[in-house]
Amino acid sequence: MEQRRIYQQRRDLLVAGLNRLGWNLKAPEATFYCWIPSPPGYTSSEIALKFLDELNLVVTPGNGFGPNGEGYFRVSLTVPDERLEEALGRIDKSHRHLHKS
């Protein structure tokens, strides 16, 4: 039960943080990953590379899970809250640059 509470807390932290940045996410019910839509104009691979190159964040492109995963990236909830908050801060600082020209 304790591990479930931890994952739920991390999920809520991530979803609330991304929603503050303009995403419109519903919290997943039973997983330790969050699937997040790629920003407009990005494939799942493009946003994963952008996050890696520009923000030093590792996310998993959804297309690695098959064609239905395209348009999404996956974030793991297996890292401590502090790391999720750090990731949200990095995304927030670069948020205005997420949209392609």
Short mmCIF file of N, CA and C in Angstrom, two decimals:
data_model
loop_
_atom_site.label_atom_id
_atom_site.label_comp_id
_atom_site.label_asym_id
_atom_site.label_seq_id
_atom_site.Cartn_x
_atom_site.Cartn_y
_atom_site.Cartn_z
N MET A 1 0.81 -1.20 0.00
CA MET A 1 0.00 0.00 0.00
C MET A 1 0.86 1.27 0.00
N GLU A 2 1.97 1.24 0.69
CA GLU A 2 2.84 2.41 0.76
C GLU A 2 3.36 2.79 -0.62
N GLN A 3 3.79 1.80 -1.38
CA GLN A 3 4.32 2.08 -2.72
C GLN A 3 3.23 2.68 -3.61
N ARG A 4 2.04 2.18 -3.48
CA ARG A 4 0.91 2.71 -4.26
C ARG A 4 0.68 4.19 -3.92
N ARG A 5 0.73 4.53 -2.65
CA ARG A 5 0.55 5.91 -2.23
C ARG A 5 1.65 6.81 -2.80
N ILE A 6 2.87 6.31 -2.81
CA ILE A 6 4.00 7.07 -3.35
C ILE A 6 3.79 7.34 -4.84
N TYR A 7 3.42 6.32 -5.60
CA TYR A 7 3.19 6.51 -7.03
C TYR A 7 2.02 7.45 -7.29
N GLN A 8 0.98 7.36 -6.49
CA GLN A 8 -0.16 8.25 -6.64
C GLN A 8 0.25 9.70 -6.38
N GLN A 9 1.05 9.91 -5.36
CA GLN A 9 1.53 11.26 -5.04
C GLN A 9 2.38 11.81 -6.18
N ARG A 10 3.27 10.98 -6.71
CA ARG A 10 4.12 11.42 -7.83
C ARG A 10 3.29 11.70 -9.07
N ARG A 11 2.32 10.85 -9.32
CA ARG A 11 1.43 11.05 -10.48
C ARG A 11 0.71 12.39 -10.35
N ASP A 12 0.17 12.64 -9.17
CA ASP A 12 -0.57 13.89 -8.96
C ASP A 12 0.34 15.10 -9.11
N LEU A 13 1.56 15.00 -8.63
CA LEU A 13 2.53 16.10 -8.75
C LEU A 13 2.82 16.38 -10.22
N LEU A 14 3.10 15.33 -10.99
CA LEU A 14 3.43 15.49 -12.40
C LEU A 14 2.24 16.02 -13.20
N VAL A 15 1.09 15.41 -13.03
CA VAL A 15 -0.09 15.82 -13.80
C VAL A 15 -0.47 17.26 -13.47
N ALA A 16 -0.48 17.63 -12.20
CA ALA A 16 -0.83 19.00 -11.82
C ALA A 16 0.19 19.99 -12.39
N GLY A 17 1.46 19.64 -12.33
CA GLY A 17 2.50 20.51 -12.86
C GLY A 17 2.38 20.71 -14.35
N LEU A 18 2.15 19.64 -15.09
CA LEU A 18 2.01 19.77 -16.55
C LEU A 18 0.72 20.50 -16.91
N ASN A 19 -0.34 20.30 -16.15
CA ASN A 19 -1.58 21.02 -16.42
C ASN A 19 -1.39 22.52 -16.19
N ARG A 20 -0.60 22.90 -15.20
CA ARG A 20 -0.29 24.32 -14.98
C ARG A 20 0.46 24.90 -16.18
N LEU A 21 1.18 24.06 -16.90
CA LEU A 21 1.95 24.51 -18.05
C LEU A 21 1.15 24.45 -19.36
N GLY A 22 -0.10 24.08 -19.28
CA GLY A 22 -0.94 24.12 -20.47
C GLY A 22 -1.42 22.79 -21.00
N TRP A 23 -0.92 21.70 -20.48
CA TRP A 23 -1.46 20.41 -20.88
C TRP A 23 -2.84 20.27 -20.26
N ASN A 24 -3.63 19.37 -20.76
CA ASN A 24 -4.94 19.09 -20.20
C ASN A 24 -5.01 17.60 -19.95
N LEU A 25 -4.36 17.17 -18.88
CA LEU A 25 -4.21 15.74 -18.60
C LEU A 25 -5.18 15.27 -17.53
N LYS A 26 -5.62 14.05 -17.70
CA LYS A 26 -6.38 13.35 -16.68
C LYS A 26 -5.40 12.37 -16.03
N ALA A 27 -5.42 12.29 -14.73
CA ALA A 27 -4.49 11.39 -14.02
C ALA A 27 -4.81 9.93 -14.36
N PRO A 28 -3.79 9.15 -14.74
CA PRO A 28 -4.03 7.72 -14.98
C PRO A 28 -4.38 7.04 -13.66
N GLU A 29 -5.13 5.96 -13.75
CA GLU A 29 -5.63 5.32 -12.53
C GLU A 29 -4.71 4.25 -11.96
N ALA A 30 -3.97 3.53 -12.77
CA ALA A 30 -3.24 2.40 -12.20
C ALA A 30 -1.97 2.12 -12.99
N THR A 31 -0.96 2.94 -12.79
CA THR A 31 0.30 2.73 -13.47
C THR A 31 1.38 3.56 -12.80
N PHE A 32 2.61 3.24 -13.07
CA PHE A 32 3.69 4.08 -12.58
C PHE A 32 4.37 4.81 -13.73
N TYR A 33 3.60 5.03 -14.80
CA TYR A 33 4.00 5.85 -15.94
C TYR A 33 2.86 6.79 -16.26
N CYS A 34 3.20 7.93 -16.84
CA CYS A 34 2.18 8.83 -17.39
C CYS A 34 2.44 8.97 -18.88
N TRP A 35 1.40 8.79 -19.67
CA TRP A 35 1.46 9.01 -21.11
C TRP A 35 0.97 10.42 -21.36
N ILE A 36 1.79 11.23 -22.01
CA ILE A 36 1.51 12.64 -22.19
C ILE A 36 1.50 12.97 -23.68
N PRO A 37 0.48 13.69 -24.15
CA PRO A 37 0.47 14.06 -25.56
C PRO A 37 1.65 14.97 -25.90
N SER A 38 2.26 14.71 -27.02
CA SER A 38 3.34 15.58 -27.51
C SER A 38 2.76 16.94 -27.85
N PRO A 39 3.53 18.01 -27.62
CA PRO A 39 3.04 19.33 -28.02
C PRO A 39 2.76 19.38 -29.52
N PRO A 40 1.85 20.25 -29.95
CA PRO A 40 1.54 20.36 -31.37
C PRO A 40 2.79 20.57 -32.22
N GLY A 41 2.86 19.83 -33.31
CA GLY A 41 3.97 19.97 -34.24
C GLY A 41 5.14 19.03 -33.98
N TYR A 42 5.06 18.22 -32.93
CA TYR A 42 6.15 17.30 -32.60
C TYR A 42 5.68 15.86 -32.67
N THR A 43 6.53 15.01 -33.24
CA THR A 43 6.30 13.57 -33.12
C THR A 43 6.79 13.17 -31.74
N SER A 44 6.49 11.96 -31.35
CA SER A 44 6.97 11.49 -30.04
C SER A 44 8.49 11.45 -29.99
N SER A 45 9.13 11.07 -31.07
CA SER A 45 10.59 11.03 -31.12
C SER A 45 11.19 12.43 -31.08
N GLU A 46 10.57 13.37 -31.79
CA GLU A 46 11.09 14.74 -31.80
C GLU A 46 11.04 15.38 -30.42
N ILE A 47 9.95 15.19 -29.68
CA ILE A 47 9.87 15.80 -28.36
C ILE A 47 10.82 15.11 -27.40
N ALA A 48 10.99 13.81 -27.52
CA ALA A 48 11.93 13.09 -26.66
C ALA A 48 13.36 13.60 -26.90
N LEU A 49 13.73 13.80 -28.17
CA LEU A 49 15.06 14.32 -28.48
C LEU A 49 15.23 15.76 -28.01
N LYS A 50 14.20 16.57 -28.16
CA LYS A 50 14.25 17.96 -27.70
C LYS A 50 14.45 18.01 -26.18
N PHE A 51 13.69 17.20 -25.46
CA PHE A 51 13.83 17.17 -24.00
C PHE A 51 15.23 16.71 -23.61
N LEU A 52 15.76 15.72 -24.31
CA LEU A 52 17.10 15.23 -24.00
C LEU A 52 18.16 16.27 -24.32
N ASP A 53 18.12 16.81 -25.54
CA ASP A 53 19.15 17.75 -25.99
C ASP A 53 19.10 19.09 -25.26
N GLU A 54 17.91 19.61 -25.03
CA GLU A 54 17.79 20.96 -24.49
C GLU A 54 17.54 21.03 -23.00
N LEU A 55 16.94 19.98 -22.43
CA LEU A 55 16.57 20.02 -21.02
C LEU A 55 17.27 18.96 -20.17
N ASN A 56 18.04 18.10 -20.83
CA ASN A 56 18.68 16.97 -20.14
C ASN A 56 17.65 16.12 -19.39
N LEU A 57 16.50 15.90 -20.03
CA LEU A 57 15.45 15.06 -19.48
C LEU A 57 15.26 13.85 -20.38
N VAL A 58 15.10 12.70 -19.77
CA VAL A 58 14.86 11.48 -20.54
C VAL A 58 13.39 11.11 -20.41
N VAL A 59 12.71 11.11 -21.54
CA VAL A 59 11.35 10.60 -21.64
C VAL A 59 11.36 9.55 -22.74
N THR A 60 10.38 8.70 -22.74
CA THR A 60 10.32 7.63 -23.73
C THR A 60 9.33 8.01 -24.82
N PRO A 61 9.78 8.02 -26.09
CA PRO A 61 8.82 8.32 -27.16
C PRO A 61 7.80 7.20 -27.30
N GLY A 62 6.56 7.61 -27.46
CA GLY A 62 5.48 6.62 -27.54
C GLY A 62 5.56 5.70 -28.72
N ASN A 63 6.17 6.15 -29.82
CA ASN A 63 6.21 5.30 -31.02
C ASN A 63 7.05 4.05 -30.79
N GLY A 64 7.84 4.02 -29.74
CA GLY A 64 8.59 2.81 -29.41
C GLY A 64 7.70 1.68 -28.93
N PHE A 65 6.44 1.98 -28.67
CA PHE A 65 5.47 0.98 -28.21
C PHE A 65 4.47 0.61 -29.30
N GLY A 66 4.77 1.07 -30.51
CA GLY A 66 3.90 0.75 -31.64
C GLY A 66 3.23 2.00 -32.18
N PRO A 67 2.53 1.84 -33.30
CA PRO A 67 1.93 3.00 -33.98
C PRO A 67 0.94 3.77 -33.12
N ASN A 68 0.23 3.11 -32.22
CA ASN A 68 -0.74 3.81 -31.37
C ASN A 68 -0.07 4.71 -30.34
N GLY A 69 1.22 4.52 -30.11
CA GLY A 69 1.94 5.37 -29.17
C GLY A 69 2.42 6.68 -29.77
N GLU A 70 2.36 6.79 -31.11
CA GLU A 70 2.79 8.03 -31.74
C GLU A 70 1.93 9.18 -31.26
N GLY A 71 2.59 10.32 -31.02
CA GLY A 71 1.88 11.49 -30.53
C GLY A 71 1.90 11.61 -29.02
N TYR A 72 2.58 10.66 -28.36
CA TYR A 72 2.67 10.67 -26.90
C TYR A 72 4.12 10.40 -26.48
N PHE A 73 4.45 10.85 -25.29
CA PHE A 73 5.70 10.43 -24.65
C PHE A 73 5.37 9.95 -23.26
N ARG A 74 6.25 9.13 -22.73
CA ARG A 74 5.99 8.48 -21.44
C ARG A 74 6.99 8.97 -20.41
N VAL A 75 6.48 9.27 -19.22
CA VAL A 75 7.31 9.70 -18.10
C VAL A 75 7.14 8.69 -16.98
N SER A 76 8.25 8.27 -16.42
CA SER A 76 8.23 7.31 -15.33
C SER A 76 8.01 8.00 -13.99
N LEU A 77 7.25 7.36 -13.14
CA LEU A 77 7.02 7.86 -11.78
C LEU A 77 7.90 7.13 -10.77
N THR A 78 8.96 6.51 -11.25
CA THR A 78 9.84 5.73 -10.38
C THR A 78 10.96 6.56 -9.78
N VAL A 79 10.96 7.86 -10.06
CA VAL A 79 11.99 8.74 -9.51
C VAL A 79 11.38 9.54 -8.35
N PRO A 80 12.22 10.02 -7.44
CA PRO A 80 11.71 10.78 -6.29
C PRO A 80 10.99 12.07 -6.70
N ASP A 81 10.13 12.54 -5.82
CA ASP A 81 9.37 13.78 -6.06
C ASP A 81 10.28 14.92 -6.49
N GLU A 82 11.42 15.03 -5.84
CA GLU A 82 12.34 16.13 -6.12
C GLU A 82 12.79 16.13 -7.58
N ARG A 83 13.01 14.96 -8.14
CA ARG A 83 13.42 14.86 -9.54
C ARG A 83 12.27 15.25 -10.47
N LEU A 84 11.05 14.86 -10.12
CA LEU A 84 9.90 15.27 -10.92
C LEU A 84 9.72 16.78 -10.87
N GLU A 85 9.88 17.36 -9.70
CA GLU A 85 9.77 18.82 -9.58
C GLU A 85 10.86 19.52 -10.39
N GLU A 86 12.06 18.95 -10.36
CA GLU A 86 13.16 19.51 -11.15
C GLU A 86 12.83 19.44 -12.65
N ALA A 87 12.29 18.32 -13.09
CA ALA A 87 11.91 18.16 -14.49
C ALA A 87 10.83 19.16 -14.87
N LEU A 88 9.84 19.34 -14.02
CA LEU A 88 8.78 20.32 -14.29
C LEU A 88 9.36 21.72 -14.39
N GLY A 89 10.32 22.03 -13.54
CA GLY A 89 10.97 23.34 -13.59
C GLY A 89 11.70 23.55 -14.91
N ARG A 90 12.38 22.52 -15.39
CA ARG A 90 13.08 22.63 -16.67
C ARG A 90 12.09 22.82 -17.82
N ILE A 91 11.01 22.05 -17.78
CA ILE A 91 9.99 22.18 -18.83
C ILE A 91 9.37 23.58 -18.77
N ASP A 92 9.11 24.06 -17.58
CA ASP A 92 8.51 25.39 -17.41
C ASP A 92 9.42 26.47 -18.00
N LYS A 93 10.71 26.39 -17.74
CA LYS A 93 11.64 27.41 -18.25
C LYS A 93 11.70 27.42 -19.76
N SER A 94 11.48 26.29 -20.38
CA SER A 94 11.58 26.23 -21.84
C SER A 94 10.22 26.13 -22.51
N HIS A 95 9.16 26.22 -21.73
CA HIS A 95 7.81 25.98 -22.26
C HIS A 95 7.48 26.86 -23.46
N ARG A 96 7.90 28.11 -23.43
CA ARG A 96 7.56 29.00 -24.55
C ARG A 96 8.26 28.57 -25.84
N HIS A 97 9.27 27.70 -25.73
CA HIS A 97 9.99 27.23 -26.91
C HIS A 97 9.50 25.87 -27.41
N LEU A 98 8.48 25.33 -26.79
CA LEU A 98 8.00 24.01 -27.17
C LEU A 98 7.20 24.01 -28.47
N HIS A 99 6.74 25.14 -28.88
CA HIS A 99 5.92 25.16 -30.10
C HIS A 99 6.80 25.47 -31.30
N LYS A 100 6.65 24.67 -32.33
CA LYS A 100 7.43 24.86 -33.55
C LYS A 100 6.95 26.12 -34.26
N SER A 101 7.87 26.76 -34.93
CA SER A 101 7.50 27.97 -35.69
C SER A 101 6.78 27.61 -36.97
#
